[in-house]
Amino acid sequence: MKEYEQLFTDSIRGELKSFAEYRAAYREIWTLRNILSVLHWDSEITLPEEGRTERGDQIGLLSGLVHSKYAGDKFYALAEKAREENEKKSLPGQEERRVELKILFKDLNRSRCLSQELVEEFSVITSKAHAVWAKARKENKFSDFAPILNQIVELSKKQTECYGYQTEAYDALLEGYEPGERASNLENLFFNLKNSLKPLVARGKKINNPFPREIPISLQRRLGENLPSLLGLSSKMSRLDASEHPFSTSLGSKDKRITTRYDLKDPLSSIFSILHETGHSFYEAGISEIIGGPSPLHDSVSLGIHESQSRLWENQVGRSREFWEMYYPILMNSLDLKESELSFSELFSYINQSSPSLIRVEADQITYNLHIILRFEIERALINGKVQVSELPELWNSKMKDLFGIEVPSDREGVLQDVHWSGGAFGYFPTYTLGNIYSAQLFQAFSKETPNFSEQVTKNKDFSSLLGWLRKNVHWKGKFHSAEDLIRSATGMDPDSSHLVTYLENKLTELESIDHG
């Protein structure tokens, strides 16, 4: 929250010596985490292949060091002294510092459950696994990835035992991404959402790729490189690169990295990856604007909220008519296309098509959540010990047939398509659907307050009102509120998937009007 900056003036720091010492130690840990992020980013973007083994060792060593500093007795003692001091001295910002320290100790106690040896081993294995996954995916050989994936699963199970859980092991990992959420709650939510989406899936229509020819990567780069700055992310604090799987990461308060993936046959694949990852970077940049950090409050409240930002820019903005009325001429000029080759209506219909597909990152808005449900069910069973790694391809293909009616032709287009499991990110996937739910509700609230947003975009290429609204209602809140409270504060309502369903219904109606026009 922006006003949080007023709580840490030099005079207050002077009277809260222990608190200042704890904050200095926290800043050092934060800096080391950013250095670790640089190593991870470089591993996926520029690292020579033969340097990967040594890099894995570097990442493992630094990960262990960061963990020992954060979860070690020295930092814990500093935090305890800061908490005691804050309770003794009734100074401005006492309640806010109390909340900060409460959040800190919740995370500290969780981190202290893991030994440094387990953290290092997990970091080394997952660092090496990325290259193994990428090669297995390229060569379509799940059997090459299975052994190291099995190691990651076993280490993840060890983590669940260290963390502890009440109902099922998967909850212990889910907690790390979506605090307070439980698999049984998600099961009910996803079941209800799936039933609401079924009639919409039936109304969907497959639109063939309308691009008249393959588009050179050089032209696609020319098109996409200016998109983040057009949306409002300064090129002075961001960078765009290519990777096997699109991602974004923060390497510092003024250093946000974005990657995309290029497809010669479909330039939109890259564009929507950039939109998605720019949304993530907007959130990280907004959090970095909160003065008074770094601190446990200067962080995202949950991955569901983080995903709400990426999905909002990708879908509510990026698939809207006003965006493409503005962006269509830019795309046509950058890709050297003529209107006779690709009309606006053809392009817009293709962008918003709905049809069952193999690849999650290329799925339409309506079927996307079914991809998430599939992954949630599989990894939940995997971590809970109900299925084995060797069974994953067959299980994946069976669920694709059940949910989508699609036969999976290869593991590359099936169980090997996502990078997440190579990083041990079990519990991450459900946050995508939570993000979809939150994004629809947030954008609806913004639209009510800013009814002329469409005109701002089409006439002025101006997204500042949306970015400003998100800064105020989401980004600058940091971790001060729970995800549920943040949504309630921003929209005036409890989180509710009905807003997502309504949005998708309206999108289908819009497309059907084009077909009949």
XYZ file of C-alpha atoms in Angstrom:
517
model
C 0.000 0.000 0.000
C 1.394 3.379 -1.022
C 0.780 5.049 2.339
C 3.029 2.417 3.933
C 5.993 4.580 2.938
C 5.115 7.044 5.703
C 5.770 4.469 8.415
C 9.545 4.263 8.080
C 11.026 7.746 8.388
C 14.555 8.137 9.734
C 13.206 9.292 13.096
C 11.123 6.129 13.536
C 14.053 3.952 12.480
C 16.173 5.718 15.056
C 13.757 4.804 17.837
C 13.309 1.237 16.600
C 16.890 -0.005 16.530
C 16.083 -3.714 16.547
C 13.511 -3.266 13.814
C 16.065 -1.417 11.678
C 18.603 -4.222 12.212
C 16.071 -6.848 11.173
C 15.211 -4.836 8.065
C 18.895 -4.493 7.112
C 19.306 -8.265 7.366
C 16.144 -8.774 5.317
C 17.480 -6.469 2.588
C 20.657 -8.566 2.346
C 18.590 -11.740 1.915
C 16.395 -9.992 -0.660
C 19.512 -8.979 -2.616
C 20.864 -12.523 -2.575
C 17.504 -13.799 -3.853
C 17.721 -11.359 -6.750
C 21.227 -12.602 -7.556
C 19.858 -16.149 -7.529
C 17.122 -15.027 -9.942
C 19.815 -13.687 -12.280
C 21.469 -17.112 -12.343
C 18.138 -18.801 -13.093
C 17.307 -16.277 -15.833
C 20.716 -16.701 -17.454
C 20.328 -20.495 -17.275
C 17.262 -20.325 -19.482
C 18.317 -17.528 -21.844
C 22.057 -17.297 -22.516
C 23.910 -20.091 -20.695
C 26.076 -22.289 -22.974
C 24.986 -25.924 -22.827
C 28.244 -27.191 -21.392
C 28.028 -24.725 -18.518
C 24.784 -26.165 -17.177
C 26.238 -28.699 -14.755
C 28.452 -26.130 -13.071
C 25.590 -23.636 -13.024
C 23.438 -26.175 -11.231
C 26.093 -26.431 -8.543
C 26.277 -22.624 -8.301
C 22.513 -22.342 -7.927
C 22.442 -25.123 -5.352
C 25.185 -23.496 -3.272
C 23.576 -20.034 -3.360
C 20.096 -21.451 -2.678
C 21.440 -23.182 0.401
C 23.177 -19.993 1.526
C 20.012 -17.920 1.125
C 17.987 -20.518 2.982
C 20.479 -20.711 5.831
C 20.529 -16.933 6.195
C 16.753 -16.648 6.111
C 15.784 -19.700 8.140
C 18.826 -19.610 10.425
C 18.824 -18.782 14.122
C 20.578 -15.413 13.722
C 17.903 -13.862 11.495
C 15.141 -15.460 13.552
C 16.569 -13.850 16.686
C 16.739 -10.444 14.977
C 13.092 -10.756 13.957
C 12.072 -11.762 17.471
C 13.841 -8.709 18.934
C 12.106 -6.495 16.356
C 8.733 -7.951 17.339
C 9.390 -7.434 21.050
C 10.571 -3.875 20.465
C 7.536 -3.025 18.353
C 5.181 -4.223 21.089
C 6.992 -2.229 23.786
C 7.177 1.078 21.909
C 3.870 2.575 20.821
C 5.029 4.509 17.765
C 3.295 5.438 14.487
C 2.898 2.388 12.242
C 2.897 -0.096 15.107
C -0.043 -2.096 13.752
C 1.435 -2.217 10.243
C 4.760 -3.464 11.605
C 2.837 -6.010 13.668
C 1.185 -7.318 10.482
C 4.538 -7.380 8.682
C 6.174 -9.410 11.417
C 3.207 -11.764 11.641
C 3.541 -12.500 7.925
C 7.295 -12.866 8.301
C 7.071 -15.400 11.118
C 4.463 -17.436 9.282
C 6.829 -17.761 6.318
C 9.921 -18.143 8.510
C 8.423 -21.014 10.459
C 7.519 -22.711 7.179
C 11.031 -22.190 5.757
C 12.657 -23.495 8.917
C 10.875 -26.796 8.372
C 13.317 -27.561 5.538
C 16.956 -28.434 6.102
C 19.657 -26.628 4.163
C 20.684 -29.980 2.661
C 17.184 -30.610 1.288
C 16.976 -27.075 -0.145
C 20.349 -27.447 -1.872
C 19.533 -30.900 -3.242
C 16.178 -29.698 -4.582
C 17.791 -26.644 -6.206
C 20.519 -28.664 -7.887
C 18.107 -31.288 -9.237
C 15.546 -28.789 -10.564
C 18.271 -26.651 -12.136
C 19.557 -29.666 -14.062
C 16.033 -30.895 -14.826
C 15.188 -27.898 -16.998
C 17.710 -28.891 -19.643
C 16.661 -32.541 -19.427
C 13.020 -31.556 -19.891
C 13.788 -29.245 -22.825
C 15.773 -31.964 -24.612
C 13.156 -34.655 -23.883
C 10.405 -32.355 -25.144
C 12.319 -31.574 -28.319
C 13.010 -35.262 -28.965
C 9.566 -36.399 -27.779
C 10.985 -38.884 -25.236
C 9.256 -38.834 -21.856
C 11.388 -41.792 -20.809
C 14.434 -39.472 -20.819
C 12.714 -37.026 -18.449
C 11.042 -39.576 -16.173
C 14.067 -40.462 -13.971
C 14.850 -36.888 -12.937
C 11.150 -36.074 -12.596
C 10.836 -39.005 -10.232
C 13.662 -37.535 -8.121
C 11.838 -34.181 -8.018
C 8.584 -35.842 -6.969
C 10.302 -37.756 -4.168
C 12.009 -34.587 -2.928
C 8.671 -32.761 -3.080
C 7.109 -35.503 -0.971
C 9.926 -35.052 1.548
C 9.057 -31.356 1.662
C 5.420 -32.117 2.448
C 6.467 -34.271 5.384
C 8.723 -31.485 6.647
C 5.984 -28.867 6.317
C 3.255 -31.083 7.717
C -0.418 -31.113 6.700
C -3.822 -31.962 8.109
C -5.655 -33.634 5.241
C -3.373 -34.466 2.314
C 0.236 -33.987 1.272
C -0.628 -31.812 -1.729
C -2.010 -29.114 0.605
C 1.471 -28.555 2.020
C 2.787 -27.568 -1.426
C -0.326 -25.623 -2.415
C 0.179 -23.439 0.677
C 3.419 -22.121 -0.816
C 1.603 -20.639 -3.803
C -1.878 -19.856 -2.502
C -1.780 -19.351 1.283
C -4.850 -20.755 3.017
C -6.149 -22.644 -0.031
C -6.820 -26.381 0.161
C -7.143 -29.059 -2.522
C -10.622 -30.081 -1.347
C -11.844 -26.492 -1.826
C -10.304 -26.338 -5.293
C -11.899 -29.661 -6.195
C -15.346 -28.206 -5.467
C -14.585 -24.902 -7.190
C -13.257 -26.611 -10.307
C -16.173 -29.035 -10.409
C -18.692 -26.177 -10.383
C -16.708 -24.114 -12.889
C -16.376 -27.097 -15.227
C -20.153 -27.547 -15.226
C -20.678 -23.839 -15.951
C -18.223 -23.967 -18.839
C -19.595 -27.054 -20.554
C -22.461 -25.209 -22.338
C -19.999 -22.533 -23.462
C -17.538 -25.069 -24.819
C -20.353 -26.522 -26.908
C -21.023 -23.073 -28.422
C -17.399 -22.582 -29.414
C -16.266 -22.532 -33.008
C -12.953 -23.562 -34.527
C -11.362 -20.879 -36.708
C -8.438 -21.866 -38.893
C -5.205 -19.932 -38.786
C -5.816 -16.966 -41.117
C -2.179 -15.957 -41.658
C -1.424 -16.371 -45.365
C 2.176 -17.532 -44.929
C 4.901 -18.143 -42.390
C 6.068 -14.953 -40.690
C 9.843 -14.588 -40.188
C 10.985 -14.374 -36.584
C 12.727 -11.081 -37.368
C 9.370 -9.487 -38.215
C 7.715 -10.993 -35.156
C 10.467 -9.554 -32.974
C 9.911 -6.161 -34.587
C 6.225 -6.389 -33.757
C 6.538 -7.591 -30.187
C 9.515 -5.670 -28.861
C 7.574 -2.436 -28.432
C 4.412 -3.992 -26.980
C 5.388 -3.831 -23.279
C 6.224 -0.124 -23.523
C 3.009 0.521 -25.483
C 1.075 -0.960 -22.569
C 3.025 1.132 -20.080
C 6.072 -0.919 -18.992
C 9.164 1.240 -19.443
C 11.878 -0.192 -21.678
C 14.406 1.370 -19.291
C 13.477 -1.199 -16.628
C 12.450 -4.226 -18.708
C 13.893 -6.586 -21.303
C 12.338 -9.032 -23.781
C 14.020 -12.294 -24.822
C 13.039 -15.698 -26.231
C 12.885 -18.956 -24.268
C 11.566 -22.508 -24.592
C 8.696 -21.619 -22.251
C 7.611 -17.971 -21.797
C 8.147 -16.529 -18.325
C 8.774 -13.296 -16.451
C 11.003 -12.640 -13.475
C 12.120 -9.767 -11.308
C 15.878 -9.336 -10.856
C 15.577 -6.123 -8.839
C 13.262 -3.210 -8.178
C 14.059 -1.685 -11.586
C 14.888 -4.839 -13.524
C 11.981 -6.859 -14.951
C 12.635 -9.594 -17.499
C 10.107 -11.015 -19.978
C 10.440 -13.882 -22.430
C 8.277 -15.149 -25.246
C 8.226 -18.017 -27.725
C 7.977 -17.591 -31.500
C 5.951 -19.660 -33.941
C 6.561 -19.145 -37.653
C 2.993 -20.132 -38.481
C 1.260 -18.096 -35.780
C 2.695 -14.728 -34.645
C -0.136 -14.370 -32.134
C 1.482 -17.041 -29.970
C 4.291 -14.606 -29.200
C 1.995 -11.593 -28.810
C -0.190 -13.230 -26.189
C 2.846 -14.517 -24.332
C 4.167 -10.956 -24.180
C 0.808 -9.631 -22.995
C 0.685 -12.312 -20.297
C 4.225 -11.835 -19.046
C 3.954 -8.034 -19.162
C 1.018 -8.346 -16.770
C 3.261 -10.222 -14.340
C 5.966 -7.583 -14.690
C 3.474 -4.770 -14.125
C 2.595 -6.343 -10.778
C 6.247 -6.764 -9.778
C 7.027 -3.201 -10.876
C 4.063 -1.879 -8.901
C 5.165 -3.710 -5.769
C 8.638 -2.221 -6.249
C 7.109 1.267 -6.209
C 5.978 0.870 -2.596
C 8.476 2.912 -0.635
C 9.767 1.505 2.620
C 10.897 -1.854 1.357
C 12.027 -4.437 0.829
C 10.012 -6.250 3.469
C 7.683 -9.249 3.743
C 4.853 -6.864 2.834
C 6.596 -5.855 -0.399
C 5.613 -9.046 -2.183
C 2.699 -10.629 -4.032
C -0.024 -11.892 -1.735
C -0.534 -15.089 -3.736
C 0.154 -16.642 -7.120
C -3.575 -16.449 -7.867
C -3.416 -12.659 -7.584
C -0.193 -12.661 -9.605
C -1.885 -14.688 -12.346
C -4.906 -12.382 -12.260
C -2.633 -9.600 -13.484
C -1.164 -11.596 -16.361
C -4.512 -13.041 -17.437
C -6.233 -9.644 -17.263
C -3.773 -8.104 -19.729
C -3.722 -11.215 -21.886
C -7.483 -11.720 -22.072
C -9.693 -8.887 -20.850
C -7.392 -6.392 -22.592
C -5.550 -8.407 -25.230
C -8.569 -10.177 -26.716
C -10.861 -7.150 -26.662
C -12.173 -5.384 -29.754
C -10.794 -2.023 -28.646
C -7.274 -3.442 -28.301
C -7.309 -4.942 -31.786
C -8.894 -1.924 -33.416
C -5.826 -0.101 -32.127
C -3.248 -2.851 -32.695
C -4.388 -4.282 -36.035
C -2.687 -1.572 -38.151
C 0.514 -1.965 -36.117
C 0.504 -5.737 -36.643
C -0.167 -5.478 -40.364
C 2.596 -2.930 -40.893
C 5.170 -4.769 -38.768
C 4.498 -8.135 -40.406
C 4.335 -6.734 -43.951
C 0.762 -7.924 -44.487
C -2.031 -6.411 -46.545
C -5.679 -6.181 -45.536
C -6.578 -8.287 -48.571
C -4.445 -11.062 -47.062
C -5.775 -10.801 -43.505
C -8.968 -8.905 -42.683
C -9.759 -7.515 -39.249
C -12.787 -9.766 -38.811
C -10.765 -12.878 -39.728
C -8.059 -11.974 -37.259
C -10.407 -10.999 -34.426
C -12.480 -14.163 -34.828
C -9.330 -16.265 -34.772
C -8.062 -14.503 -31.651
C -11.276 -15.284 -29.807
C -12.048 -18.722 -31.196
C -12.998 -21.514 -28.841
C -12.201 -25.112 -29.622
C -10.596 -27.996 -27.713
C -6.823 -28.028 -28.262
C -3.719 -29.883 -27.139
C -1.526 -27.063 -25.807
C -2.395 -25.151 -22.626
C -0.505 -21.946 -23.437
C -2.297 -21.747 -26.783
C -5.740 -22.659 -25.436
C -8.672 -20.276 -25.729
C -10.226 -18.579 -22.735
C -13.102 -21.027 -22.375
C -11.219 -24.320 -22.579
C -8.099 -23.067 -20.766
C -9.451 -23.898 -17.326
C -10.052 -27.496 -18.374
C -6.312 -27.748 -19.030
C -5.699 -26.526 -15.488
C -8.173 -28.981 -14.000
C -6.368 -31.821 -15.785
C -2.994 -30.791 -14.351
C -4.404 -30.196 -10.887
C -5.926 -33.672 -10.765
C -2.738 -35.355 -12.015
C -0.221 -33.608 -9.790
C -2.487 -33.908 -6.756
C -2.617 -37.693 -7.299
C 1.141 -37.778 -7.954
C 2.103 -35.976 -4.733
C -0.480 -37.916 -2.700
C 1.110 -41.161 -3.924
C -1.858 -42.413 -5.923
C -0.031 -42.522 -9.275
C 3.594 -43.027 -10.311
C 5.735 -40.980 -12.700
C 5.818 -43.875 -15.160
C 2.019 -43.740 -15.418
C 1.826 -40.040 -16.334
C 1.730 -40.243 -20.160
C -1.110 -42.771 -20.169
C -3.019 -40.878 -17.464
C -2.534 -37.564 -19.266
C -3.770 -38.952 -22.564
C -6.784 -40.547 -20.895
C -7.812 -37.287 -19.226
C -7.363 -35.334 -22.477
C -9.722 -37.774 -24.140
C -12.235 -37.448 -21.312
C -12.152 -33.633 -20.973
C -11.573 -32.600 -24.588
C -12.366 -35.612 -26.734
C -8.853 -35.343 -28.183
C -6.307 -38.048 -28.941
C -2.795 -36.946 -27.922
C -0.400 -37.695 -30.806
C 2.860 -37.340 -28.847
C 4.277 -36.692 -25.389
C 5.688 -33.400 -26.697
C 2.130 -32.215 -27.173
C 0.993 -33.951 -24.011
C 2.710 -34.603 -20.712
C 5.970 -32.885 -21.743
C 4.473 -29.584 -22.864
C 4.846 -27.624 -19.590
C 8.051 -26.596 -17.830
C 6.561 -26.390 -14.308
C 7.199 -29.930 -13.081
C 10.868 -29.742 -14.079
C 11.115 -26.907 -11.550
C 9.226 -28.820 -8.877
C 6.362 -26.303 -9.002
C 3.666 -28.669 -7.744
C 0.696 -26.584 -6.593
C 1.307 -23.783 -9.086
C -1.173 -24.789 -11.808
C -4.395 -24.153 -9.814
C -3.395 -20.514 -9.425
C -3.968 -19.986 -13.158
C -7.689 -20.658 -12.811
C -7.873 -18.619 -9.620
C -6.188 -15.857 -11.623
C -8.819 -16.134 -14.346
C -11.578 -15.810 -11.754
C -9.952 -12.816 -10.078
C -9.080 -11.058 -13.364
C -12.657 -11.095 -14.649
C -13.954 -9.687 -11.374
C -11.265 -6.991 -11.197
C -11.763 -5.862 -14.786
C -15.521 -5.690 -14.320
C -15.035 -3.384 -11.307
C -12.572 -1.207 -13.254
C -14.923 -0.969 -16.249
C -17.747 0.317 -14.079
C -15.491 3.088 -12.815
C -13.994 3.880 -16.240
C -16.713 3.532 -18.899
C -14.644 5.391 -21.526
C -11.678 2.990 -21.386
C -12.448 1.619 -24.856
C -12.180 5.086 -26.355
C -8.908 5.749 -24.505
C -7.395 2.634 -26.083
C -8.687 2.918 -29.639
C -8.108 6.661 -30.064
C -5.077 7.346 -27.894
C -3.337 3.982 -27.376
C -3.655 4.849 -23.695
C -3.808 2.131 -21.024
C -2.809 4.377 -18.136
C -6.233 4.468 -16.475
C -6.251 0.672 -16.156
C -2.656 0.498 -14.979
C -3.336 3.276 -12.460
C -6.423 1.485 -11.138
C -4.471 -1.759 -10.731
C -1.608 0.074 -9.047
C -3.981 1.551 -6.487
C -6.222 -1.460 -5.892
C -3.826 -4.393 -6.321
C -0.130 -3.621 -6.773
C 0.355 -1.092 -3.982
C -1.473 -3.337 -1.525
C 1.536 -5.637 -1.507
C 1.029 -8.482 0.915
C -0.850 -6.380 3.434
C -4.171 -8.166 2.793
C -5.111 -11.750 2.008
C -6.063 -12.532 -1.591
C -9.722 -12.766 -0.636
C -9.663 -9.447 1.241
C -7.814 -7.755 -1.623
C -10.462 -8.816 -4.139
C -13.233 -7.788 -1.759
C -11.628 -4.377 -1.225
C -11.060 -3.756 -4.946
C -14.454 -4.949 -6.204
C -16.804 -4.681 -3.247
C -17.647 -8.388 -3.554
C -16.317 -11.744 -2.420
C -14.347 -13.695 -5.060
C -16.898 -15.289 -7.369
C -16.392 -17.333 -10.559
C -19.722 -16.113 -11.977
C -17.974 -12.960 -13.260
C -15.645 -15.110 -15.359
C -18.544 -17.132 -16.750
C -20.475 -13.939 -17.595
C -17.429 -12.465 -19.328
C -16.997 -15.619 -21.430
C -20.690 -15.715 -22.298
C -20.490 -12.111 -23.513
C -17.390 -12.914 -25.553
C -19.196 -15.767 -27.311
C -22.168 -13.529 -28.050
C -19.793 -10.935 -29.543
C -18.236 -13.534 -31.827
C -21.588 -14.936 -32.878
C -22.655 -11.438 -33.926
C -19.609 -11.277 -36.211
C -20.533 -14.612 -37.786
C -24.051 -13.384 -38.434
C -22.985 -9.934 -39.566
